[in-house]
Amino acid sequence: MKVEQVLEDLKRRFPNEPEYHQAVEEVLESIEEVYNEHPEFEKANLIERLCIPDRIFSFRVTWVDDKGNTHTNMGYRVQHCNAIGPYKGGIRFHASVSPSILKFLAFEQTFKNSLTTLPMGGAKGGSDFSPKGKSNAEVMRFCQAFVTELWRHIGPDTDVPAGDIGVGGREVGYMFGMYRKLAHEFTGTFTGKGLTFGGSLIRPEATGYGNVYFLLEMLKTKNIDIKGKKCLVSGSGNVAQYTCEKLIELGAIPVTLSDSNGYIYDPEGITAEKLAYVKELKELYRGRISEYAETYGCKYVPNARPWGEKGDIALPSATQNEVNGEDAKKLVANGVIAVSEGANMPSTPEAIAVFHEAKIFYAPGKAANAGGVSVSGLEMTQNSERLSWSSEQVDEKLKWIMQNIHENCVKYGTEADGYVNYVKGANIAGFMKVAKAVMAQGII
Ligand code: NDP
């Protein structure tokens, strides 16, 4: 396999999909050497079979707003690979959603899910519908219309969706309700459900907590204490909120949060009390992060990202490509010692190169944010058992999984000088498991 040739071919066959090409390139570059040690992979054309999704469903979603106007949006489900378990991955509602973004996410999800040690394949879905500014009733009608199409392609042993950007507990609830009605069954076909109807404790917290657990593992390798470390967090949604919660609990000091309009910088630190305000602002009132600055009298910078502020650790938790090469240089120049990604692919290839060159800790989302899907996997297990576990039980399992992923990254990503390339480690560990499973199951 020659990475350049494979990429050239994918770009020709699937043009105008830059995020998909970017994700594939990152994985292929880091597995090239190991892959080429297996001539049987090349003979079976494994690379194309693992880069191209099994199938993609796309459909029109028609819904009516509160004023009686009829709208259409596009809906998608990308089922990437189910060689090691049922398709599994979130649903994203955001105006920017495109086949390219969902293909990159489903591709990444496949190898991330493989890393978790749980039996889950990879998928992703969503719509270019934006819940921002919509009433509750509009969001409900949209979710119901979306599932009216999606439901025939999913099921507890087929494909189990969850949340992602723009899809939280409220949206999962509406989608699950419609699914249950159409399928005429009660099964764990969605994860991230409410606690009263099959949801798991710690699922809302899992991605943010898991990211901090991964960060702790990295810091432990150099005996660095997280206490007192200033943390730059982006986003202010699910992942950002629970990242802050765990950081505060451990004595670290989150100083920034953002949304698509700008960021706040609170030099005093975001405390538990201020975080409670953010949760209410975002979950209940669906407000803007600028309101935090008004309430607590701190700096708000519109149309900007927080990477130029001084901090010790960066935890990008908003969206893809939110840290570019220039941002990365600022972070390194300001003395950041670790970057741990809550979001999926938030750092551009140029940014990753800067982190690697500076030899700081850099954990890609595929490893660091795998806690979310891991607890989704645990939710599936609880649903199958028709039992629910305590917070402590789930949290213990989450910690164990994050430690295990870290160990695998170290095992496959340690370079000759001792530096751990977590991108390489995560990609090799995640990819090889799926590759072996696909090989063992014949040419299909
Ligand atoms: P939410 O919708 O809860 O929050 C997303 C946050 O990011 C919001 O503050 C949003 O601001 C901001 N944001 C979204 N798009 C952009 C953009 N284009 N530019 C700037 N800011 C933006 O989503 P999550 O917290 O669930 O997801 C955040 C990231 O984490 C995503 O990359 C997701 O794929 C990843 N992830 C999530 C998991 C989960 O369990 N939820 C699991 C693993 C990864 P605004 O409100 O203005 O849109």
Coordinates of C-alpha atoms and ligand atoms in Angstrom, one line a residue:
M1 CA 0.0 0.0 0.0
K2 CA 1.3 3.4 -0.9
V3 CA -0.6 6.1 1.0
E4 CA -0.4 8.7 -1.8
Q5 CA -1.7 6.4 -4.4
V6 CA -4.7 5.3 -2.2
L7 CA -5.5 8.9 -1.4
E8 CA -5.3 10.0 -5.0
D9 CA -7.7 7.3 -5.9
L10 CA -10.2 8.1 -3.1
K11 CA -10.1 11.8 -4.1
R12 CA -10.8 10.9 -7.7
R13 CA -13.7 8.6 -6.8
F14 CA -15.1 10.8 -4.0
P15 CA -14.3 14.4 -4.9
N16 CA -15.3 17.4 -2.7
E17 CA -15.0 15.5 0.6
P18 CA -12.1 17.2 2.3
E19 CA -12.8 16.1 5.8
Y20 CA -13.1 12.4 4.7
H21 CA -9.8 12.6 2.8
Q22 CA -8.1 14.3 5.9
A23 CA -9.3 11.6 8.3
V24 CA -8.2 8.7 6.0
E25 CA -4.8 10.3 5.3
E26 CA -4.1 10.6 9.0
V27 CA -4.8 7.0 9.7
L28 CA -3.1 5.6 6.6
E29 CA 0.1 7.5 7.2
S30 CA 0.5 6.1 10.7
I31 CA -0.4 2.5 9.8
E32 CA 1.5 2.2 6.4
E33 CA 4.5 0.5 7.8
V34 CA 2.6 -2.1 9.9
Y35 CA 0.1 -2.7 7.1
N36 CA 2.9 -3.4 4.6
E37 CA 4.2 -6.1 6.9
H38 CA 1.1 -8.1 5.9
P39 CA 1.1 -8.9 2.2
E40 CA -2.2 -10.8 2.7
F41 CA -3.9 -7.5 3.5
E42 CA -2.8 -6.0 0.2
K43 CA -3.9 -9.1 -1.7
A44 CA -7.4 -8.8 -0.2
N45 CA -7.5 -5.1 -1.0
L46 CA -8.2 -4.5 2.7
I47 CA -7.4 -0.8 2.5
E48 CA -10.2 0.1 0.1
R49 CA -12.6 -2.2 2.0
L50 CA -11.8 -0.4 5.2
C51 CA -11.8 3.2 3.9
I52 CA -15.0 3.0 1.9
P53 CA -18.2 2.7 4.1
D54 CA -20.3 -0.4 3.8
R55 CA -23.3 1.7 2.8
I56 CA -24.7 5.2 3.1
F57 CA -28.4 6.0 3.4
S58 CA -29.6 9.5 2.5
F59 CA -33.1 10.8 2.7
R60 CA -35.3 13.9 2.7
V61 CA -36.7 14.9 6.0
T62 CA -39.9 17.1 5.8
W63 CA -41.2 18.9 8.8
V64 CA -43.5 21.8 9.7
D65 CA -42.5 24.8 11.8
D66 CA -44.7 26.5 14.4
K67 CA -46.0 29.0 11.8
G68 CA -47.2 26.2 9.6
N69 CA -44.3 26.5 7.0
T70 CA -43.0 23.3 5.5
H71 CA -39.2 22.7 5.4
T72 CA -37.0 20.0 4.0
N73 CA -33.6 18.9 5.3
M74 CA -31.3 16.1 4.3
G75 CA -30.8 13.1 6.6
Y76 CA -28.0 10.6 6.4
R77 CA -26.7 7.4 8.1
V78 CA -23.2 6.2 7.2
Q79 CA -22.7 2.6 8.2
H80 CA -19.0 2.2 7.9
C81 CA -18.0 -1.3 9.2
N82 CA -19.7 -3.9 11.4
A83 CA -17.0 -6.5 11.4
I84 CA -16.5 -6.4 15.2
G85 CA -20.0 -5.5 16.4
P86 CA -23.3 -3.7 15.4
Y87 CA -22.8 -0.3 13.8
K88 CA -22.5 2.3 16.5
G89 CA -22.1 6.1 16.4
G90 CA -23.8 9.4 17.0
I91 CA -26.2 11.6 15.2
R92 CA -25.2 15.2 14.5
F93 CA -27.7 18.0 13.8
H94 CA -25.8 21.0 12.5
A95 CA -26.1 23.3 9.5
S96 CA -22.6 22.2 8.3
V97 CA -23.5 18.4 8.2
S98 CA -22.5 16.9 4.8
P99 CA -21.7 13.4 3.5
S100 CA -18.0 14.3 3.8
I101 CA -18.2 15.2 7.5
L102 CA -20.3 12.1 8.3
K103 CA -18.0 9.8 6.3
F104 CA -15.0 11.2 8.2
L105 CA -16.8 10.7 11.5
A106 CA -18.0 7.1 10.7
F107 CA -14.4 6.2 9.6
E108 CA -12.9 7.5 12.8
Q109 CA -15.7 5.9 14.9
T110 CA -14.8 2.5 13.5
F111 CA -11.3 2.6 14.8
K112 CA -12.2 4.4 18.0
N113 CA -14.8 1.8 18.8
S114 CA -12.3 -0.9 18.2
L115 CA -10.0 0.7 20.8
T116 CA -12.6 0.6 23.5
T117 CA -12.4 -3.2 23.9
L118 CA -16.2 -3.4 23.4
P119 CA -17.8 -5.2 20.5
M120 CA -19.0 -2.2 18.4
G121 CA -18.7 -1.4 14.7
G122 CA -18.6 2.2 13.4
A123 CA -21.3 4.5 12.0
K124 CA -22.4 8.1 12.1
G125 CA -25.5 10.0 11.0
G126 CA -27.2 13.3 11.0
S127 CA -28.8 16.1 9.3
D128 CA -28.1 19.7 8.1
F129 CA -31.0 20.7 10.4
S130 CA -29.9 23.2 13.1
P131 CA -31.8 23.0 16.4
K132 CA -30.5 26.4 17.3
G133 CA -33.3 28.9 17.6
K134 CA -36.0 26.3 17.1
S135 CA -38.8 25.7 19.6
N136 CA -39.2 22.5 21.5
A137 CA -42.1 21.5 19.4
E138 CA -40.2 22.1 16.2
V139 CA -37.3 20.0 17.4
M140 CA -39.7 17.2 18.3
R141 CA -41.4 17.3 15.0
F142 CA -38.0 17.3 13.2
C143 CA -36.7 14.3 15.3
Q144 CA -39.9 12.3 14.6
A145 CA -39.7 13.0 10.8
F146 CA -36.0 12.1 10.8
V147 CA -36.7 8.7 12.5
T148 CA -39.6 8.0 10.2
E149 CA -37.0 7.4 7.6
L150 CA -34.1 6.2 9.7
W151 CA -35.9 3.5 11.7
R152 CA -35.9 0.8 9.1
H153 CA -32.0 0.9 9.0
I154 CA -31.3 0.6 12.7
G155 CA -32.0 -1.9 15.5
P156 CA -30.4 -3.2 18.7
D157 CA -28.3 -5.7 16.9
T158 CA -28.0 -3.8 13.6
D159 CA -27.1 -0.2 14.3
V160 CA -27.4 1.8 17.5
P161 CA -27.3 5.6 17.2
A162 CA -26.5 8.1 20.0
G163 CA -26.0 11.9 20.3
D164 CA -23.4 14.2 19.0
I165 CA -23.3 18.0 18.2
G166 CA -26.9 19.3 18.4
V167 CA -28.2 16.0 19.7
G168 CA -28.4 15.7 23.4
G169 CA -30.8 14.0 25.8
R170 CA -33.8 15.9 24.5
E171 CA -33.3 14.9 20.9
V172 CA -32.4 11.3 21.7
G173 CA -35.6 11.0 23.8
Y174 CA -37.8 12.2 20.9
M175 CA -36.0 9.9 18.4
F176 CA -36.2 6.9 20.7
G177 CA -39.9 7.6 21.3
M178 CA -40.7 7.6 17.6
Y179 CA -38.5 4.5 17.0
R180 CA -40.3 2.6 19.7
K181 CA -43.7 3.4 18.1
L182 CA -42.7 2.5 14.6
A183 CA -40.7 -0.6 15.5
H184 CA -43.4 -1.7 18.0
E185 CA -40.7 -2.8 20.5
F186 CA -38.8 -1.6 23.4
T187 CA -35.1 -2.3 22.9
G188 CA -31.9 -0.4 23.4
T189 CA -31.7 0.9 19.9
F190 CA -30.5 4.4 20.9
T191 CA -27.9 5.2 23.6
G192 CA -27.8 8.4 25.6
K193 CA -31.4 7.8 26.6
G194 CA -33.0 9.3 29.7
L195 CA -32.5 7.4 33.0
T196 CA -36.1 6.4 33.3
F197 CA -36.2 4.6 29.9
G198 CA -33.0 2.6 29.7
G199 CA -30.3 5.3 29.9
S200 CA -27.0 4.7 31.7
L201 CA -25.8 6.7 34.6
I202 CA -22.6 8.6 33.7
R203 CA -23.4 8.5 29.9
P204 CA -23.8 12.3 29.8
E205 CA -20.6 12.8 31.7
A206 CA -18.6 10.0 29.9
T207 CA -16.9 11.8 27.0
G208 CA -15.7 14.7 29.2
Y209 CA -14.7 12.6 32.2
G210 CA -13.1 10.0 29.9
N211 CA -11.0 12.7 28.2
V212 CA -9.7 13.9 31.6
Y213 CA -9.0 10.3 32.7
F214 CA -6.9 9.9 29.5
L215 CA -5.1 13.2 30.2
L216 CA -4.3 11.9 33.8
E217 CA -2.8 8.8 32.3
M218 CA -0.6 10.8 30.0
L219 CA 0.5 13.2 32.8
K220 CA 1.2 10.2 35.1
T221 CA 4.0 9.0 32.7
K222 CA 6.0 12.1 33.7
N223 CA 4.7 12.4 37.3
I224 CA 2.9 15.6 36.5
D225 CA 0.1 16.7 38.9
I226 CA -3.0 18.1 37.3
K227 CA -3.8 20.2 40.4
G228 CA -3.5 23.9 39.7
K229 CA -3.0 23.6 36.0
K230 CA -4.8 26.2 33.9
C231 CA -6.9 24.6 31.2
L232 CA -8.1 26.1 27.9
V233 CA -11.4 24.4 27.0
S234 CA -13.4 25.1 23.8
G235 CA -17.1 24.5 23.2
S236 CA -19.7 24.8 25.9
G237 CA -21.9 21.8 25.1
N238 CA -22.0 18.3 26.5
V239 CA -18.3 17.4 26.2
A240 CA -16.9 20.8 27.3
Q241 CA -19.2 21.0 30.4
Y242 CA -18.3 17.6 31.8
T243 CA -14.6 18.1 30.9
C244 CA -14.7 21.2 33.1
E245 CA -16.6 19.3 35.8
K246 CA -13.9 16.7 36.2
L247 CA -11.1 19.2 35.9
I248 CA -12.6 21.3 38.7
E249 CA -13.1 18.2 40.9
L250 CA -9.4 17.3 40.5
G251 CA -8.3 20.8 41.4
A252 CA -7.4 22.0 37.8
I253 CA -8.6 25.5 36.7
P254 CA -10.6 25.7 33.5
V255 CA -10.3 29.3 32.2
T256 CA -12.0 29.4 28.8
L257 CA -15.2 28.1 27.1
S258 CA -16.6 28.9 23.7
D259 CA -19.4 28.5 21.2
S260 CA -19.7 29.3 17.5
N261 CA -20.0 33.0 18.3
G262 CA -16.8 33.5 20.4
Y263 CA -15.1 32.6 23.6
I264 CA -14.9 33.7 27.3
Y265 CA -11.7 34.0 29.3
D266 CA -12.2 33.9 33.1
P267 CA -8.8 34.3 34.7
E268 CA -10.3 33.5 38.2
G269 CA -11.3 30.1 36.9
I270 CA -14.6 28.5 36.1
T271 CA -15.8 27.2 39.4
A272 CA -18.5 24.5 40.1
E273 CA -21.0 27.3 40.7
K274 CA -20.2 29.0 37.4
L275 CA -20.3 25.7 35.6
A276 CA -23.8 25.1 37.0
Y277 CA -24.8 28.4 35.4
V278 CA -23.3 27.3 32.1
K279 CA -25.2 24.1 32.2
E280 CA -28.5 25.9 32.8
L281 CA -27.7 28.5 30.2
K282 CA -27.0 25.9 27.5
E283 CA -29.4 23.1 28.4
L284 CA -32.4 25.1 29.6
Y285 CA -32.3 28.5 28.1
R286 CA -30.2 27.5 25.0
G287 CA -28.3 30.8 25.4
R288 CA -24.9 32.1 24.2
I289 CA -21.6 31.9 26.1
S290 CA -21.3 35.7 25.8
E291 CA -23.9 35.8 28.6
Y292 CA -21.4 34.2 31.0
A293 CA -19.1 37.2 30.5
E294 CA -21.9 39.6 31.2
T295 CA -22.9 37.7 34.4
Y296 CA -19.4 37.2 35.8
G297 CA -17.7 40.3 34.4
C298 CA -14.9 38.7 32.4
K299 CA -13.5 39.0 28.9
Y300 CA -15.5 37.9 25.9
V301 CA -13.9 37.7 22.5
P302 CA -16.4 37.4 19.6
N303 CA -15.6 35.4 16.4
A304 CA -12.5 33.9 17.9
R305 CA -11.1 30.7 19.5
P306 CA -9.4 30.6 22.9
W307 CA -6.0 29.2 21.8
G308 CA -4.1 32.5 22.1
E309 CA -4.8 32.6 25.9
K310 CA -2.2 31.5 28.5
G311 CA -2.7 28.0 29.8
D312 CA -1.0 24.7 30.7
I313 CA -3.3 22.2 29.0
A314 CA -5.7 22.5 26.0
L315 CA -8.9 20.4 25.7
P316 CA -10.6 21.2 22.3
S317 CA -14.2 20.1 22.8
A318 CA -16.2 21.9 20.1
T319 CA -15.8 20.7 16.5
Q320 CA -13.5 19.5 13.7
N321 CA -10.5 21.7 12.5
E322 CA -10.9 24.2 15.3
V323 CA -7.1 24.3 16.0
N324 CA -5.0 25.2 13.1
G325 CA -1.2 25.4 12.6
E326 CA -1.0 29.0 13.8
D327 CA -3.2 28.2 16.9
A328 CA -0.9 25.2 17.7
K329 CA 2.2 27.4 17.5
K330 CA 0.6 29.9 19.9
L331 CA -0.3 27.1 22.3
V332 CA 3.3 25.7 22.3
A333 CA 4.8 29.2 22.6
N334 CA 2.6 29.8 25.6
G335 CA 4.0 26.7 27.3
V336 CA 1.1 24.2 26.9
I337 CA 2.3 20.8 28.0
A338 CA -0.6 18.7 26.8
V339 CA -3.4 18.7 24.3
S340 CA -6.2 16.2 24.8
E341 CA -9.1 16.2 22.3
G342 CA -12.7 15.9 23.4
A343 CA -13.9 16.8 19.9
N344 CA -13.4 14.7 16.8
M345 CA -10.5 15.8 14.6
P346 CA -10.3 19.3 16.2
S347 CA -6.7 19.7 15.2
T348 CA -5.6 20.1 11.6
P349 CA -2.7 18.1 10.2
E350 CA -0.5 21.2 10.5
A351 CA -1.4 21.6 14.2
I352 CA -0.7 18.0 14.9
A353 CA 2.7 18.3 13.2
V354 CA 3.5 21.3 15.6
F355 CA 2.5 19.3 18.7
H356 CA 4.6 16.4 17.6
E357 CA 7.6 18.5 16.8
A358 CA 7.4 20.2 20.2
K359 CA 7.1 16.7 21.7
I360 CA 4.3 17.7 24.0
F361 CA 1.6 15.2 25.0
Y362 CA -0.9 15.1 22.2
A363 CA -4.0 12.7 22.5
P364 CA -6.2 12.5 19.3
G365 CA -9.9 12.4 19.8
K366 CA -10.0 8.8 18.6
A367 CA -8.3 7.8 21.9
A368 CA -9.1 10.6 24.3
N369 CA -12.9 11.0 23.6
A370 CA -13.6 7.3 23.4
G371 CA -15.2 7.4 26.8
G372 CA -18.5 8.5 25.4
V373 CA -19.0 5.6 23.1
S374 CA -17.6 3.3 25.7
V375 CA -20.4 4.1 28.1
S376 CA -22.8 3.9 25.2
G377 CA -21.5 0.3 24.8
L378 CA -22.1 -0.2 28.5
E379 CA -25.6 1.2 28.1
M380 CA -26.2 -1.4 25.4
T381 CA -25.1 -4.2 27.8
Q382 CA -27.3 -3.0 30.6
N383 CA -30.3 -2.8 28.1
S384 CA -29.6 -6.4 27.0
E385 CA -29.4 -7.6 30.6
R386 CA -32.5 -5.4 31.5
L387 CA -30.5 -4.2 34.5
S388 CA -29.0 -0.8 35.4
W389 CA -25.6 -0.4 37.1
S390 CA -24.6 2.2 39.7
S391 CA -22.7 5.3 38.9
E392 CA -19.7 3.9 40.7
Q393 CA -19.8 0.7 38.6
V394 CA -20.0 2.6 35.3
D395 CA -17.4 5.1 36.3
E396 CA -15.0 2.4 37.3
K397 CA -15.4 0.6 34.0
L398 CA -14.9 3.9 32.2
K399 CA -11.7 4.5 34.0
W400 CA -10.5 1.0 33.2
I401 CA -11.3 1.4 29.5
M402 CA -9.5 4.8 29.3
Q403 CA -6.4 3.3 31.0
N404 CA -6.5 0.4 28.6
I405 CA -6.7 2.6 25.6
H406 CA -3.8 4.6 27.0
E407 CA -1.7 1.4 27.5
N408 CA -2.4 0.4 23.9
C409 CA -1.3 3.8 22.6
V410 CA 1.9 3.5 24.5
K411 CA 2.4 0.0 23.3
Y412 CA 2.0 0.8 19.6
G413 CA 3.1 4.5 19.6
T414 CA 6.3 4.7 21.6
E415 CA 9.1 5.9 19.3
A416 CA 12.9 5.2 19.5
D417 CA 13.6 8.3 21.7
G418 CA 10.7 7.3 24.1
Y419 CA 8.3 9.9 22.9
V420 CA 4.8 8.5 22.7
N421 CA 3.1 9.3 19.4
Y422 CA -0.5 8.7 20.5
V423 CA -1.8 9.2 16.9
K424 CA 0.2 6.3 15.7
G425 CA -0.5 4.2 18.7
A426 CA -4.3 4.7 18.5
N427 CA -4.4 4.2 14.8
I428 CA -2.4 1.0 14.8
A429 CA -4.2 -0.5 17.8
G430 CA -7.6 0.4 16.4
F431 CA -6.9 -0.5 12.8
M432 CA -5.2 -3.9 13.3
K433 CA -8.1 -5.3 15.3
V434 CA -10.7 -4.4 12.6
A435 CA -8.3 -5.5 9.8
K436 CA -7.9 -9.0 11.4
A437 CA -11.6 -9.4 11.9
V438 CA -12.4 -8.4 8.3
M439 CA -9.7 -10.8 7.0
A440 CA -11.1 -13.7 9.1
Q441 CA -14.6 -13.2 7.7
G442 CA -13.7 -13.7 4.0
I443 CA -14.2 -11.5 1.0
I444 CA -17.7 -9.9 1.5
Ligands
NDP1 P1 -22.9 19.9 21.7 O1 -23.8 20.2 20.6 O2 -23.4 19.6 23.1 O3 -21.8 21.2 21.9 C1 -21.1 21.6 20.8 C2 -20.3 22.8 21.2 O4 -19.4 23.2 20.2 C3 -21.3 24.0 21.3 O5 -20.7 24.9 22.3 C4 -21.2 24.6 19.9 O6 -21.5 26.0 19.9 C5 -19.8 24.4 19.6 N1 -19.6 24.3 18.1 C6 -20.3 23.5 17.3 N2 -19.9 23.7 16.0 C7 -19.1 24.7 16.1 C8 -18.4 25.4 15.1 N3 -18.5 25.1 13.8 N4 -17.5 26.4 15.5 C9 -17.4 26.7 16.8 N5 -18.0 26.1 17.8 C10 -18.9 25.1 17.4 O7 -21.9 18.8 21.2 P2 -20.9 17.8 22.0 O8 -20.4 18.5 23.1 O9 -21.6 16.5 22.2 O10 -19.8 17.5 20.9 C11 -18.6 18.3 20.8 C12 -17.5 17.5 20.0 O11 -17.2 16.3 20.7 C13 -17.9 17.1 18.6 O12 -16.7 17.1 17.8 C14 -18.3 15.7 18.8 O13 -18.2 14.9 17.6 C15 -17.4 15.2 19.8 N6 -17.8 14.0 20.6 C16 -19.0 14.0 21.3 C17 -19.3 12.9 22.0 C18 -20.5 12.9 22.9 O14 -20.7 11.9 23.7 N7 -21.4 13.9 22.9 C19 -18.5 11.7 22.0 C20 -17.3 11.8 21.3 C21 -16.9 13.0 20.6 P3 -23.0 26.5 19.4 O15 -23.9 26.2 20.5 O16 -22.8 27.9 19.1 O17 -23.3 25.7 18.1

